[in-house]
Coordinates of C-alpha atoms in Angstrom, one line a residue:
Chain A
X1467 CA -7.7 -56.7 -14.7
X1468 CA -5.3 -58.3 -17.4
X1469 CA -5.8 -61.5 -19.1
X1470 CA -4.9 -64.2 -16.8
X1471 CA -3.0 -67.4 -17.1
X1472 CA -5.3 -69.8 -17.9
X1473 CA -4.8 -73.9 -18.6
X1474 CA -6.1 -75.7 -21.2
X1475 CA -8.1 -78.7 -20.2
X1476 CA -9.2 -81.7 -22.4
X1477 CA -12.3 -82.5 -20.1
X1478 CA -16.3 -83.3 -19.4
X1479 CA -18.7 -80.8 -18.6
X1480 CA -19.1 -83.4 -15.6
X1481 CA -15.2 -82.7 -14.7
X1482 CA -14.9 -79.6 -15.6
X1483 CA -18.6 -78.4 -13.6
X1484 CA -17.0 -80.4 -10.5
X1485 CA -13.1 -78.4 -11.1
X1486 CA -15.6 -75.0 -10.9
X1487 CA -17.3 -76.7 -7.7
X1488 CA -13.9 -77.3 -6.3
X1489 CA -12.2 -73.7 -7.0
X1490 CA -15.3 -72.3 -5.6
X1491 CA -14.7 -74.4 -2.3
X1492 CA -19.0 -73.8 -0.8
X1493 CA -19.3 -74.3 2.7
X1494 CA -22.1 -77.5 1.8
X1495 CA -23.0 -79.7 -1.5
X1496 CA -25.9 -82.1 -0.1
X1497 CA -26.3 -84.7 -3.1
X1498 CA -27.2 -87.6 -4.1
X1499 CA -26.7 -89.5 -7.1
X1500 CA -28.1 -89.4 -10.5
X1501 CA -27.4 -90.3 -14.5
X1502 CA -26.3 -88.2 -16.0
X1503 CA -25.1 -85.1 -13.2
X1504 CA -24.0 -88.0 -11.0
X1505 CA -20.2 -87.5 -12.2
X1506 CA -19.5 -84.5 -10.9
X1507 CA -20.2 -85.6 -7.3
X1508 CA -18.5 -88.8 -7.9
X1509 CA -15.3 -86.0 -8.6
X1510 CA -16.1 -83.8 -6.2
X1511 CA -16.4 -86.5 -3.0
X1512 CA -12.6 -87.6 -4.5
X1513 CA -11.7 -83.7 -4.5
X1514 CA -13.4 -84.2 -0.4
X1515 CA -11.7 -87.4 0.3
X1516 CA -8.4 -85.8 -0.9
X1517 CA -8.2 -82.9 2.1
X1518 CA -8.9 -80.1 -1.5
X1519 CA -11.9 -78.1 -0.4
X1520 CA -13.9 -77.7 2.9
X1521 CA -16.9 -78.5 1.4
X1522 CA -18.6 -80.0 4.4
X1523 CA -20.5 -83.2 1.8
X1524 CA -24.2 -84.6 3.1
X1525 CA -24.5 -88.3 1.2
X1526 CA -28.2 -87.7 1.9
X1527 CA -31.2 -90.8 1.1
X1528 CA -33.4 -88.0 -1.7
X1529 CA -33.0 -84.9 -4.1
X1530 CA -36.0 -83.5 -1.5
X1531 CA -33.4 -84.3 1.2
X1532 CA -31.0 -83.0 -0.6
X1533 CA -32.2 -79.7 -1.6
X1534 CA -34.1 -79.4 2.1
X1535 CA -30.1 -79.8 3.3
X1536 CA -28.7 -77.1 0.6
X1537 CA -31.7 -75.0 1.7
X1538 CA -30.9 -75.5 5.8
X1539 CA -27.1 -75.2 5.5
X1540 CA -28.2 -71.2 3.2
X1541 CA -30.1 -70.7 5.8
X1542 CA -27.4 -71.4 8.4
X1543 CA -25.8 -69.1 6.1
X1544 CA -22.9 -71.6 4.8
X1545 CA -22.5 -71.2 0.8
X1546 CA -23.8 -74.1 -1.0
X1547 CA -24.4 -76.4 -3.6
X1548 CA -25.6 -79.9 -5.2
X1549 CA -26.1 -81.5 -8.6
X1550 CA -28.6 -83.2 -10.1
X1551 CA -31.6 -84.3 -12.8
X1552 CA -34.5 -84.5 -14.2
X1553 CA -36.3 -86.6 -11.9
X1554 CA -34.4 -85.5 -8.7
X1555 CA -34.9 -81.4 -9.6
X1556 CA -38.9 -82.5 -10.5
X1557 CA -38.7 -83.6 -6.3
X1558 CA -36.7 -81.3 -5.6
X1559 CA -39.7 -79.1 -6.8
X1560 CA -41.3 -78.3 -3.8
X1561 CA -38.4 -77.0 -2.5
X1562 CA -37.4 -75.1 -5.5
X1563 CA -40.0 -72.8 -4.1
X1564 CA -39.2 -73.4 -1.0
X1565 CA -35.1 -72.3 -1.1
X1566 CA -36.4 -69.1 -3.9
X1567 CA -39.1 -67.3 -1.4
X1568 CA -36.5 -67.4 1.4
X1569 CA -34.0 -65.8 -0.4
X1570 CA -31.1 -67.9 -0.6
X1571 CA -28.5 -67.6 -3.7
X1572 CA -28.0 -71.4 -3.7
X1573 CA -26.3 -73.2 -6.8
X1574 CA -27.3 -75.7 -8.3
X1575 CA -25.0 -77.8 -11.0
X1576 CA -28.6 -79.0 -13.7
X1577 CA -27.9 -81.8 -16.7
X1578 CA -30.9 -81.9 -18.3
X1579 CA -32.3 -85.3 -19.1
X1580 CA -35.4 -85.7 -19.8
X1581 CA -37.4 -87.0 -17.8
X1582 CA -40.3 -90.1 -17.3
X1583 CA -42.6 -91.6 -18.5
X1584 CA -41.7 -93.5 -20.9
X1585 CA -37.5 -94.2 -18.3
X1586 CA -35.4 -92.4 -20.3
X1587 CA -32.2 -90.9 -19.5
X1588 CA -31.1 -88.6 -22.4
X1589 CA -30.3 -85.5 -21.9
X1590 CA -33.6 -82.8 -23.4
X1591 CA -34.9 -79.9 -21.9
X1592 CA -38.3 -80.9 -19.9
X1593 CA -36.6 -80.5 -16.1
X1594 CA -34.9 -77.4 -17.2
X1595 CA -37.8 -76.2 -18.5
X1596 CA -39.7 -77.8 -14.6
X1597 CA -38.2 -74.9 -13.5
X1598 CA -38.4 -72.1 -14.8
X1599 CA -41.8 -70.9 -12.6
X1600 CA -39.9 -71.3 -9.9
X1601 CA -38.1 -68.1 -9.0
X1602 CA -34.5 -69.9 -9.2
X1603 CA -32.1 -67.5 -12.0
X1604 CA -31.3 -69.8 -14.9
X1605 CA -28.3 -69.9 -17.5
X1606 CA -28.4 -71.9 -20.4
X1607 CA -24.8 -73.4 -21.5
X1608 CA -23.8 -75.6 -25.1
X1609 CA -20.8 -77.1 -23.9
X1610 CA -18.2 -77.6 -20.7
X1611 CA -16.2 -73.9 -21.0
X1612 CA -19.8 -72.5 -20.9
X1613 CA -20.8 -74.7 -17.9
X1614 CA -17.6 -74.2 -16.1
X1615 CA -17.2 -70.3 -16.9
X1616 CA -21.5 -69.7 -16.2
X1617 CA -20.5 -72.2 -12.5
X1618 CA -18.0 -69.5 -11.7
X1619 CA -19.4 -67.0 -11.7
X1620 CA -23.2 -68.2 -10.6
X1621 CA -22.9 -67.1 -7.0
X1622 CA -21.5 -63.4 -7.6
X1623 CA -25.1 -63.4 -9.5
X1624 CA -26.8 -65.4 -6.8
X1625 CA -25.2 -63.9 -3.7
X1626 CA -25.2 -59.7 -5.5
X1627 CA -27.6 -58.1 -2.9
X1628 CA -30.5 -56.6 -5.4
X1629 CA -30.3 -60.5 -6.3
X1630 CA -30.2 -63.5 -3.1
X1631 CA -31.9 -65.7 -5.7
X1632 CA -31.2 -69.9 -6.3
X1633 CA -29.7 -70.2 -10.0
X1634 CA -29.3 -73.4 -11.5
X1635 CA -26.2 -73.1 -14.5
X1636 CA -28.2 -75.8 -16.8
X1637 CA -26.0 -78.5 -19.5
X1638 CA -27.4 -81.1 -22.3
X1639 CA -27.0 -84.3 -19.9
X1640 CA -23.9 -86.9 -22.1
X1641 CA -23.9 -84.9 -25.5
X1642 CA -22.1 -82.0 -22.9
X1643 CA -21.9 -83.9 -19.6
X1644 CA -19.4 -87.2 -21.5
X1645 CA -17.8 -85.8 -23.8
X1646 CA -14.6 -84.8 -23.5
X1647 CA -13.7 -80.8 -25.2
X1648 CA -11.2 -79.1 -24.9
X1649 CA -11.9 -75.9 -23.0
X1650 CA -9.6 -73.2 -20.6
X1651 CA -9.9 -73.4 -16.8
X1652 CA -8.4 -70.8 -14.3
X1653 CA -6.1 -70.0 -12.5
X1654 CA -7.4 -70.8 -8.0
X1655 CA -6.3 -67.8 -7.9
X1656 CA -8.8 -66.4 -9.9
X1657 CA -11.1 -67.8 -8.8
X1658 CA -11.0 -67.2 -5.4
X1659 CA -10.2 -63.7 -6.8
X1660 CA -13.4 -63.1 -8.4
X1661 CA -15.9 -65.0 -6.5
X1662 CA -14.3 -63.7 -3.5
X1663 CA -15.1 -64.0 0.1
X1664 CA -19.7 -64.8 1.2
X1665 CA -21.4 -62.8 4.0
X1666 CA -25.0 -63.9 4.7
X1667 CA -27.0 -61.6 4.4
X1668 CA -29.6 -62.9 7.6
X1669 CA -28.3 -65.5 8.4
X1670 CA -29.0 -68.0 11.3
X1671 CA -27.9 -68.7 13.7
X1672 CA -27.1 -65.4 15.0
X1673 CA -28.4 -65.7 18.9
X1674 CA -27.7 -61.6 19.1
X1675 CA -30.8 -61.5 16.5
X1676 CA -32.8 -64.3 16.9
X1677 CA -35.6 -63.4 13.4
X1678 CA -36.8 -66.6 12.3
X1679 CA -37.7 -68.3 8.2
X1680 CA -40.7 -68.8 6.1
X1681 CA -43.2 -67.7 8.4
X1682 CA -46.4 -67.7 7.8
X1683 CA -47.9 -65.2 5.9
X1684 CA -52.0 -64.6 4.8
X1685 CA -53.4 -62.2 2.5
X1686 CA -52.3 -59.4 4.1
X1687 CA -49.0 -59.8 2.9
X1688 CA -48.7 -63.2 0.2
X1689 CA -48.2 -60.9 -2.5
X1690 CA -46.3 -58.5 -1.3
X1691 CA -43.1 -60.5 -1.0
X1692 CA -44.2 -61.9 -4.4
X1693 CA -43.7 -58.1 -5.6
X1694 CA -40.1 -58.5 -3.8
X1695 CA -39.0 -61.7 -5.7
X1696 CA -40.4 -60.2 -8.7
X1697 CA -38.1 -57.2 -8.5
X1698 CA -35.2 -59.5 -7.1
X1699 CA -35.6 -61.3 -10.7
X1700 CA -36.1 -57.7 -11.8
X1701 CA -32.8 -57.2 -11.2
X1702 CA -31.5 -60.3 -12.0
X1703 CA -30.7 -58.4 -15.7
X1704 CA -27.9 -55.6 -15.2
X1705 CA -26.2 -58.4 -12.4
X1706 CA -25.4 -61.1 -15.3
X1707 CA -24.0 -58.2 -17.1
X1708 CA -21.7 -56.5 -14.8
X1709 CA -20.3 -60.4 -13.7
X1710 CA -20.2 -61.3 -17.4
X1711 CA -18.4 -57.5 -18.2
X1712 CA -15.5 -59.0 -14.5
X1713 CA -15.6 -62.1 -16.6
X1714 CA -14.4 -60.9 -19.8
X1715 CA -11.9 -58.9 -18.3
X1716 CA -10.5 -61.8 -16.5
X1717 CA -10.7 -64.8 -19.4
X1718 CA -11.9 -62.6 -22.2
X1719 CA -14.2 -65.1 -23.4
X1720 CA -17.3 -62.8 -22.9
X1721 CA -20.8 -63.5 -22.0
X1722 CA -24.0 -61.7 -22.6
X1723 CA -27.3 -62.0 -22.1
X1724 CA -27.6 -64.4 -24.6
X1725 CA -25.9 -65.3 -27.4
X1726 CA -26.4 -64.1 -31.6
X1727 CA -24.3 -65.1 -34.5
X1728 CA -24.5 -64.4 -37.6
X1729 CA -28.0 -62.1 -36.8
X1730 CA -26.8 -59.2 -38.0
X1731 CA -28.6 -59.0 -41.3
X1732 CA -30.8 -62.5 -41.0
X1733 CA -34.3 -62.8 -43.2
X1734 CA -33.8 -66.7 -40.9
X1735 CA -33.0 -66.9 -38.1
X1736 CA -33.2 -70.0 -35.8
X1737 CA -33.7 -70.4 -31.8
X1738 CA -32.5 -72.6 -29.7
X1739 CA -31.1 -73.0 -26.3
X1740 CA -27.7 -75.6 -25.4
X1741 CA -25.5 -78.5 -27.3
X1742 CA -28.5 -77.8 -30.6
X1743 CA -26.5 -74.8 -31.1
X1744 CA -23.2 -75.4 -32.2
X1745 CA -24.9 -77.7 -35.3
X1746 CA -26.8 -75.2 -36.3
X1747 CA -24.3 -72.3 -35.9
X1748 CA -21.9 -74.8 -38.3
X1749 CA -24.9 -75.5 -40.9
X1750 CA -25.9 -71.0 -41.1
X1751 CA -21.9 -70.9 -42.2
X1752 CA -23.0 -73.1 -44.4
X1753 CA -26.0 -71.6 -45.7
X1754 CA -24.5 -68.2 -45.5
X1755 CA -21.6 -69.9 -48.2
X1756 CA -25.2 -70.4 -51.0
X1757 CA -26.7 -66.4 -50.3
X1758 CA -29.0 -67.6 -47.6
X1759 CA -29.1 -65.0 -44.9
X1760 CA -29.9 -67.2 -42.1
X1761 CA -28.1 -67.1 -38.2
X1762 CA -29.0 -68.0 -34.1
X1763 CA -29.5 -66.8 -31.3
X1764 CA -29.3 -68.5 -28.7
X1765 CA -30.2 -67.8 -25.1
X1766 CA -28.1 -68.4 -22.3
X1767 CA -30.0 -66.4 -19.5
X1768 CA -33.5 -68.2 -19.6
X1769 CA -34.8 -67.1 -16.4
X1770 CA -35.1 -63.5 -15.8
X1771 CA -36.4 -64.1 -19.3
X1772 CA -34.4 -60.8 -21.6
X1773 CA -37.6 -60.4 -23.5
X1774 CA -37.2 -56.2 -24.7
X1775 CA -33.5 -57.4 -25.8
X1776 CA -34.4 -60.0 -27.5
X1777 CA -37.2 -58.7 -29.4
X1778 CA -34.8 -55.9 -30.6
X1779 CA -32.4 -58.5 -31.9
X1780 CA -35.5 -60.8 -34.1
X1781 CA -37.1 -57.7 -34.7
X1782 CA -35.7 -57.8 -38.4
X1783 CA -35.8 -61.3 -39.3
X1784 CA -38.2 -62.2 -42.1
X1785 CA -38.8 -65.4 -40.4
X1786 CA -38.0 -67.6 -37.8
X1787 CA -37.6 -71.0 -35.7
X1788 CA -37.9 -71.4 -32.7
X1789 CA -36.2 -75.2 -31.2
X1790 CA -37.9 -76.6 -28.2
X1791 CA -36.4 -79.4 -26.9
X1792 CA -39.2 -79.7 -24.3
X1793 CA -43.0 -79.3 -24.6
X1794 CA -45.7 -77.2 -22.9
X1795 CA -48.2 -80.3 -24.1
X1796 CA -51.5 -78.7 -25.3
X1797 CA -49.9 -74.9 -26.1
X1798 CA -45.7 -74.1 -27.4
X1799 CA -42.7 -75.2 -26.4
X1800 CA -40.8 -72.9 -23.4
X1801 CA -39.0 -71.0 -25.6
X1802 CA -41.3 -70.5 -28.3
X1803 CA -43.8 -69.3 -25.9
X1804 CA -40.8 -66.2 -25.4
X1805 CA -39.9 -65.6 -28.3
X1806 CA -43.7 -64.9 -28.9
X1807 CA -43.8 -62.6 -26.5
X1808 CA -40.9 -60.7 -27.0
X1809 CA -42.0 -60.7 -30.6
X1810 CA -44.9 -59.8 -28.9
X1811 CA -44.3 -55.9 -29.3
X1812 CA -43.1 -56.0 -32.8
X1813 CA -45.0 -56.3 -36.3
X1814 CA -42.5 -58.4 -38.3
X1815 CA -41.5 -62.0 -38.0
X1816 CA -43.1 -65.0 -38.8
X1817 CA -42.7 -67.2 -35.9
X1818 CA -43.0 -70.8 -36.0
X1819 CA -42.4 -74.3 -33.6
X1820 CA -40.0 -76.8 -33.9
X1821 CA -40.0 -79.1 -31.5
X1822 CA -36.9 -82.5 -31.1
X1823 CA -34.5 -84.0 -29.6
X1824 CA -37.0 -85.2 -27.1
X1825 CA -35.2 -87.9 -24.8
X1826 CA -31.1 -87.1 -26.2
X1827 CA -32.6 -88.6 -30.5
X1828 CA -30.1 -86.3 -32.4
X1829 CA -30.2 -83.4 -34.0
X1830 CA -28.3 -83.9 -37.2
X1831 CA -26.5 -81.2 -39.8
X1832 CA -28.5 -82.4 -42.1
X1833 CA -32.6 -82.1 -40.0
X1834 CA -31.3 -77.9 -38.8
X1835 CA -30.4 -77.8 -43.3
X1836 CA -34.7 -78.7 -43.1
X1837 CA -35.4 -75.6 -40.6
X1838 CA -32.9 -73.8 -42.5
X1839 CA -34.9 -74.9 -45.8
X1840 CA -38.0 -74.6 -44.1
X1841 CA -37.2 -71.5 -42.3
X1842 CA -35.6 -69.8 -45.4
X1843 CA -39.3 -70.7 -47.3
X1844 CA -41.4 -69.4 -44.8
X1845 CA -39.4 -65.9 -44.9
X1846 CA -40.0 -65.9 -49.0
X1847 CA -44.3 -66.6 -48.9
X1848 CA -45.2 -65.5 -46.0
X1849 CA -47.0 -69.2 -45.2
X1850 CA -46.5 -71.3 -42.2
X1851 CA -47.7 -74.5 -42.8
X1852 CA -47.4 -75.9 -39.1
X1853 CA -47.3 -73.4 -36.6
X1854 CA -46.0 -76.5 -34.4
X1855 CA -44.0 -80.1 -35.6
X1856 CA -42.5 -83.0 -34.0
X1857 CA -38.9 -83.2 -36.4
X1858 CA -37.8 -86.2 -36.5
X1859 CA -40.0 -88.5 -35.6
X1860 CA -42.0 -91.4 -37.2
X1861 CA -45.5 -90.3 -38.2
Chain B
X154 CA -33.7 -138.2 -24.4
X155 CA -36.2 -136.6 -22.0
X156 CA -35.5 -132.9 -20.6
X157 CA -35.5 -133.4 -16.8
X158 CA -34.9 -129.2 -17.0
X159 CA -35.7 -125.8 -18.3
X160 CA -36.9 -122.1 -18.6
X161 CA -39.1 -121.0 -16.5
X162 CA -42.4 -119.7 -18.4
X163 CA -42.3 -116.1 -17.7
X164 CA -38.2 -115.9 -17.6
X165 CA -38.1 -115.2 -21.7
X166 CA -35.3 -116.4 -24.2
X167 CA -32.7 -114.0 -23.5
X168 CA -29.2 -113.6 -21.9
X169 CA -28.7 -111.4 -18.8
X170 CA -27.2 -108.3 -19.7
X171 CA -26.2 -107.8 -15.7
X172 CA -22.8 -108.3 -14.7
X173 CA -20.2 -110.8 -14.3
X174 CA -21.0 -112.3 -11.2
X175 CA -24.3 -110.4 -10.2
X176 CA -27.6 -112.3 -7.9
X177 CA -30.3 -110.5 -10.6
X178 CA -30.3 -113.8 -12.9
X179 CA -30.6 -115.9 -9.9
X180 CA -33.0 -113.8 -8.4
X181 CA -35.0 -113.6 -11.9
X182 CA -34.3 -117.5 -12.4
X183 CA -36.6 -117.9 -8.6
X184 CA -38.9 -115.4 -9.5
X185 CA -40.2 -117.0 -12.6
X186 CA -40.0 -120.5 -10.6
X187 CA -41.8 -119.0 -7.9
X188 CA -44.9 -117.8 -10.3
X189 CA -44.6 -121.0 -12.4
X190 CA -44.5 -123.7 -8.8
X191 CA -48.0 -122.0 -7.6
X192 CA -49.7 -121.0 -11.4
X193 CA -49.5 -117.7 -10.5
X194 CA -48.3 -116.1 -14.5
X195 CA -51.8 -115.8 -15.4
X196 CA -52.5 -112.8 -12.5
X197 CA -49.8 -111.6 -11.2
X198 CA -47.8 -107.8 -11.6
X199 CA -44.8 -107.0 -10.8
X200 CA -42.7 -103.7 -10.0
X201 CA -39.1 -103.2 -12.1
X202 CA -37.5 -100.3 -10.4
X203 CA -34.8 -97.8 -11.0
X204 CA -31.7 -99.2 -10.2
X205 CA -30.0 -102.5 -12.2
X206 CA -32.7 -104.4 -11.4
X207 CA -34.9 -101.8 -14.7
X208 CA -34.6 -103.8 -17.4
X209 CA -36.5 -106.6 -14.6
X210 CA -39.8 -106.5 -17.6
X211 CA -37.3 -108.0 -20.7
X212 CA -36.2 -110.8 -18.6
X213 CA -39.5 -111.2 -16.6
X214 CA -42.5 -112.5 -18.7
X215 CA -45.2 -110.9 -17.0
X216 CA -47.0 -107.6 -16.9
X217 CA -44.6 -105.4 -15.2
X218 CA -44.6 -102.1 -14.6
X219 CA -42.2 -99.8 -14.4
X220 CA -42.6 -96.9 -11.5
X221 CA -40.3 -94.1 -10.0
X222 CA -37.2 -94.0 -8.2
X223 CA -38.7 -95.5 -4.6
X224 CA -42.5 -95.7 -5.2
X225 CA -42.6 -98.8 -6.0
X226 CA -44.5 -100.1 -2.6
X227 CA -47.2 -97.6 -2.6
X228 CA -48.1 -98.2 -6.4
X229 CA -48.0 -101.2 -6.1
X230 CA -50.6 -100.8 -2.6
X231 CA -52.5 -99.3 -5.3
X232 CA -52.8 -101.7 -7.8
X233 CA -53.4 -104.4 -5.1
X234 CA -56.3 -101.8 -4.5
X235 CA -57.7 -101.8 -7.6
X236 CA -57.5 -105.7 -7.8
X237 CA -57.3 -107.5 -5.0
X238 CA -57.5 -110.8 -6.4
X239 CA -54.4 -110.2 -8.8
X240 CA -50.3 -111.3 -6.9
X241 CA -48.9 -107.9 -6.9
X242 CA -44.5 -108.1 -6.0
X243 CA -42.1 -105.5 -5.8
X244 CA -38.3 -106.2 -7.6
X245 CA -36.3 -103.0 -4.8
X246 CA -32.1 -102.2 -5.1
X247 CA -31.3 -100.5 -1.2
X248 CA -31.4 -96.6 -3.3
X249 CA -35.3 -97.6 -4.3
X250 CA -36.4 -99.3 -0.9
X251 CA -33.1 -98.3 1.3
X252 CA -32.4 -94.5 0.1
X253 CA -35.2 -93.0 -2.2
X254 CA -37.9 -95.1 -0.7
X255 CA -37.6 -95.3 2.6
X256 CA -41.2 -93.5 3.8
X257 CA -43.1 -96.0 1.0
X258 CA -41.7 -99.4 2.2
X259 CA -41.9 -98.4 5.5
X260 CA -45.8 -96.9 5.5
X261 CA -46.9 -100.4 3.2
X262 CA -45.6 -102.1 5.9
X263 CA -46.9 -100.3 8.7
X264 CA -50.1 -101.0 6.8
X265 CA -49.7 -104.3 5.8
X266 CA -50.2 -104.6 2.6
X267 CA -51.4 -107.6 1.3
X268 CA -48.1 -107.1 -1.6
X269 CA -45.1 -109.6 -1.6
X270 CA -41.4 -107.6 -1.9
X271 CA -38.2 -109.0 -2.8
X272 CA -35.8 -106.5 -1.5
X273 CA -31.5 -106.7 -2.7
X274 CA -29.3 -105.4 -0.7
X275 CA -25.0 -104.8 -2.1
X276 CA -24.6 -102.0 -0.5
X277 CA -24.3 -100.2 -2.5
X278 CA -26.1 -98.0 -5.9
X279 CA -25.1 -100.6 -8.7
X280 CA -26.0 -98.7 -11.4
X281 CA -25.3 -95.7 -11.2
X282 CA -21.8 -96.6 -10.6
X283 CA -20.9 -98.1 -6.8
X284 CA -21.8 -95.0 -4.9
X285 CA -22.3 -95.0 -1.4
X286 CA -26.2 -96.6 0.0
X287 CA -27.3 -96.7 3.2
X288 CA -26.5 -99.8 3.7
X289 CA -23.2 -99.7 3.1
X290 CA -21.1 -100.9 5.3
X291 CA -19.0 -99.0 7.6
X292 CA -16.4 -98.4 6.6
X293 CA -16.5 -99.8 2.3
X294 CA -15.1 -97.5 -0.1
X295 CA -17.7 -96.2 -2.6
X296 CA -17.4 -93.8 -5.3
X297 CA -18.5 -91.2 -3.0
X298 CA -17.0 -92.1 -0.2
X299 CA -13.5 -93.1 -1.9
X300 CA -11.9 -93.9 1.8
X301 CA -14.8 -95.4 2.7
X302 CA -18.1 -95.1 4.7
X303 CA -17.4 -93.3 8.2
X304 CA -20.4 -93.6 10.5
X305 CA -19.3 -89.9 12.1
X306 CA -21.1 -87.3 8.8
X307 CA -22.2 -90.3 6.8
X308 CA -24.2 -91.9 9.2
X309 CA -24.5 -95.5 10.5
X310 CA -26.1 -97.8 8.5
X311 CA -29.8 -99.3 7.5
X312 CA -31.1 -102.8 8.6
X313 CA -34.4 -103.0 7.2
X314 CA -35.2 -106.5 7.4
X315 CA -34.7 -105.1 11.4
X316 CA -35.7 -102.6 11.5
X317 CA -39.6 -103.1 9.4
X318 CA -39.9 -106.2 11.5
X319 CA -40.9 -103.7 15.5
X320 CA -44.0 -102.6 12.8
X321 CA -47.2 -105.1 13.8
X322 CA -48.0 -104.4 9.9
X323 CA -45.9 -107.0 8.0
X324 CA -46.7 -111.5 7.9
X325 CA -43.3 -112.1 7.3
X326 CA -40.0 -110.7 7.0
X327 CA -36.8 -112.9 6.7
X328 CA -32.9 -111.4 5.2
X329 CA -31.5 -113.7 2.5
X330 CA -28.6 -114.6 0.5
X331 CA -27.9 -116.3 -3.3
X332 CA -23.4 -116.7 -2.6
X333 CA -24.1 -120.7 -2.3
X334 CA -26.4 -123.6 -4.3
X335 CA -27.7 -124.5 0.1
X336 CA -28.4 -120.0 0.8
X337 CA -29.7 -120.1 -3.0
X338 CA -32.5 -122.8 -2.1
X339 CA -32.9 -121.4 0.8
X340 CA -33.6 -118.0 -0.6
X341 CA -36.2 -119.8 -3.0
X342 CA -37.7 -121.0 0.0
X343 CA -38.1 -117.8 1.0
X344 CA -39.8 -116.1 -2.2
X345 CA -42.5 -118.6 -2.3
X346 CA -43.9 -118.2 1.3
X347 CA -44.1 -114.5 1.1
X348 CA -46.0 -114.8 -2.1
X349 CA -48.5 -117.9 -0.8
X350 CA -48.3 -115.6 2.1
X351 CA -50.3 -112.7 -0.8
X352 CA -52.3 -115.7 -2.5
X353 CA -53.8 -116.9 0.8
X354 CA -54.7 -113.3 1.9
X355 CA -51.8 -112.9 5.2
X356 CA -50.4 -109.4 4.5
X357 CA -47.6 -107.8 4.2
X358 CA -44.2 -110.1 3.1
X359 CA -40.7 -108.4 2.3
X360 CA -37.4 -110.9 1.4
X361 CA -34.2 -109.3 1.8
X362 CA -31.8 -111.1 -0.5
X363 CA -28.0 -109.6 0.2
X364 CA -26.4 -109.4 -3.2
X365 CA -23.2 -109.8 -4.9
X366 CA -21.7 -106.6 -7.3
X367 CA -18.7 -107.2 -8.5
X368 CA -17.9 -104.6 -10.9
X369 CA -18.6 -102.2 -7.8
X370 CA -17.2 -103.9 -5.5
X371 CA -14.2 -104.1 -7.4
X372 CA -13.1 -106.6 -7.3
X373 CA -14.1 -110.7 -9.0
X374 CA -17.4 -113.1 -9.0
X375 CA -15.4 -115.4 -6.1
X376 CA -13.4 -112.7 -3.7
X377 CA -17.5 -110.8 -3.9
X378 CA -19.2 -114.2 -2.5
X379 CA -16.3 -114.5 0.2
X380 CA -17.5 -109.8 1.0
X381 CA -21.5 -111.5 1.6
X382 CA -20.1 -114.3 3.4
X383 CA -17.5 -112.8 5.9
X384 CA -18.3 -109.0 5.8
X385 CA -22.5 -109.3 4.5
X386 CA -23.3 -111.5 6.5
X387 CA -21.9 -110.5 9.7
X388 CA -23.9 -106.6 10.3
X389 CA -26.8 -108.5 9.0
X390 CA -27.8 -111.7 10.0
X391 CA -29.9 -113.8 7.9
X392 CA -32.5 -115.6 9.4
X393 CA -37.0 -114.9 9.6
X394 CA -37.0 -111.1 12.2
X395 CA -41.2 -111.7 11.3
X396 CA -43.1 -114.8 11.4
X397 CA -47.0 -114.2 12.0
X398 CA -47.8 -117.4 9.8
X399 CA -45.9 -120.1 11.4
X400 CA -44.2 -118.3 14.8
X401 CA -40.0 -119.7 14.5
X402 CA -37.2 -118.1 16.3
X403 CA -35.5 -115.0 15.7

């Protein structure tokens, strides 16, 4: 397929995702407003009122009901999407397990925001990390373009016959959701062709073949269900790679399981998710000019986590700082634990963990410089002062 | 010169950041005056909602707790049971009380918890930018119902006072408005009564207040007062819906 005509636009992350939703034209969209994801449902309900989509929107009374309605609609054979943030996702949490346990390919735009308490509406990854064990596929996005592209790819991944799992596309609240960036839209026609018609497998309301979903399973068979779910997760990696390769053919935009930036020969490596990667890349360029061999690894697919590939990409670094925008209190940051697992087979890099940006606190270039300086020092001495440390925080 | 009018002692000397024409300022003052008049400030705990009044604790000089969306009645229940001598009130909007927190308010009312609830009904989700709420009137335009609320798929508005009055638990439920000086005084009497009931241990009291939201309704403050009078009061008539303390006709 030749690279298609695209349209350059200046939009917010929320508008970009709403546009992707319009082009995907889901059958049902249940949603409940919550800052900072509200813009997605507002833009989308306007598309509905203007007759630009065939979607049935359901303005439910809570996120628990939003996810429940998603599950009902998907179990009945519909293509379903919703958008939420923070407390909204937290309220959905019970139902997130039901969605994955029923093996329903529901799409969620998760605009990352800190969890209460204390109450905060700004971007961090505590919501996304709170759903990492819910058996949802999780993709993380640095900017509006990635959020749009991953949303366009989401159904192809989630609905694949070897997968059949729900999927969440993450972007940073406010930093991306509310900032206007220049990006490229794909034409409606190409999106339609790329996504294809949805063929629900075993939907309810098949009168000739009645069935039950979610039946009680006691110790005799529960584990087999969960083993099958684990297998589906194992299958995700190849599907993500295949879908991304096809997407690259259409758009020229290449997506891997993770992005590496000047990492090949890096001795000093940083690992970070989402929008912070942009700032870090700029600072890496400055340090490269000074002769410091610095590089970045930015995971795109967090669940399932590609440990083997990530380990392979990082194993030659001398020191690695993993930067987490969430904490697993009493342990290390969630991303750090993944990287530590990925590097377990290798004796090489010295690892340490920084917690940054909670509740939307800015990560400034100078903050990144301090992290690179410290990582370079660790690369030289092999000694880590503090294995886990909060940065840019009042003492 | 003799000072004859001043700020209630439990209202901080801080300008309100609510929108021009919003009813929260008037209501905060009514609350503060009530707590002053009843001399209960030293044992009152307020619960701030998620919604525009999330910052109520910035204005009310009281012990305040900011709690997750919809949960105030359940948290108030725990507080009151743990400290029966305290005076506990929740201050909730329609997104909080009539949508995400419907279960909590219904069951706190059904149990007849000895708490006071101030329910601010402005017919939309104010803080997130004016989306449809369960209380949005049929045909009313919001950011999620740009063509007006169509009850065929968006359902019918919930009349909270009428619904809760069907329960045996509550002792007092009244719907008031703050659209005119006369109605502000009536609202103040209702709020005072709701607190007095709690002080006397009589049980669950709720005052629903029809409120203006000019910004999200896309109106001037004057137009929004007219909207409350001509549209909201027709659907949500003012009056006492339940009063087991001093029975009066509905």
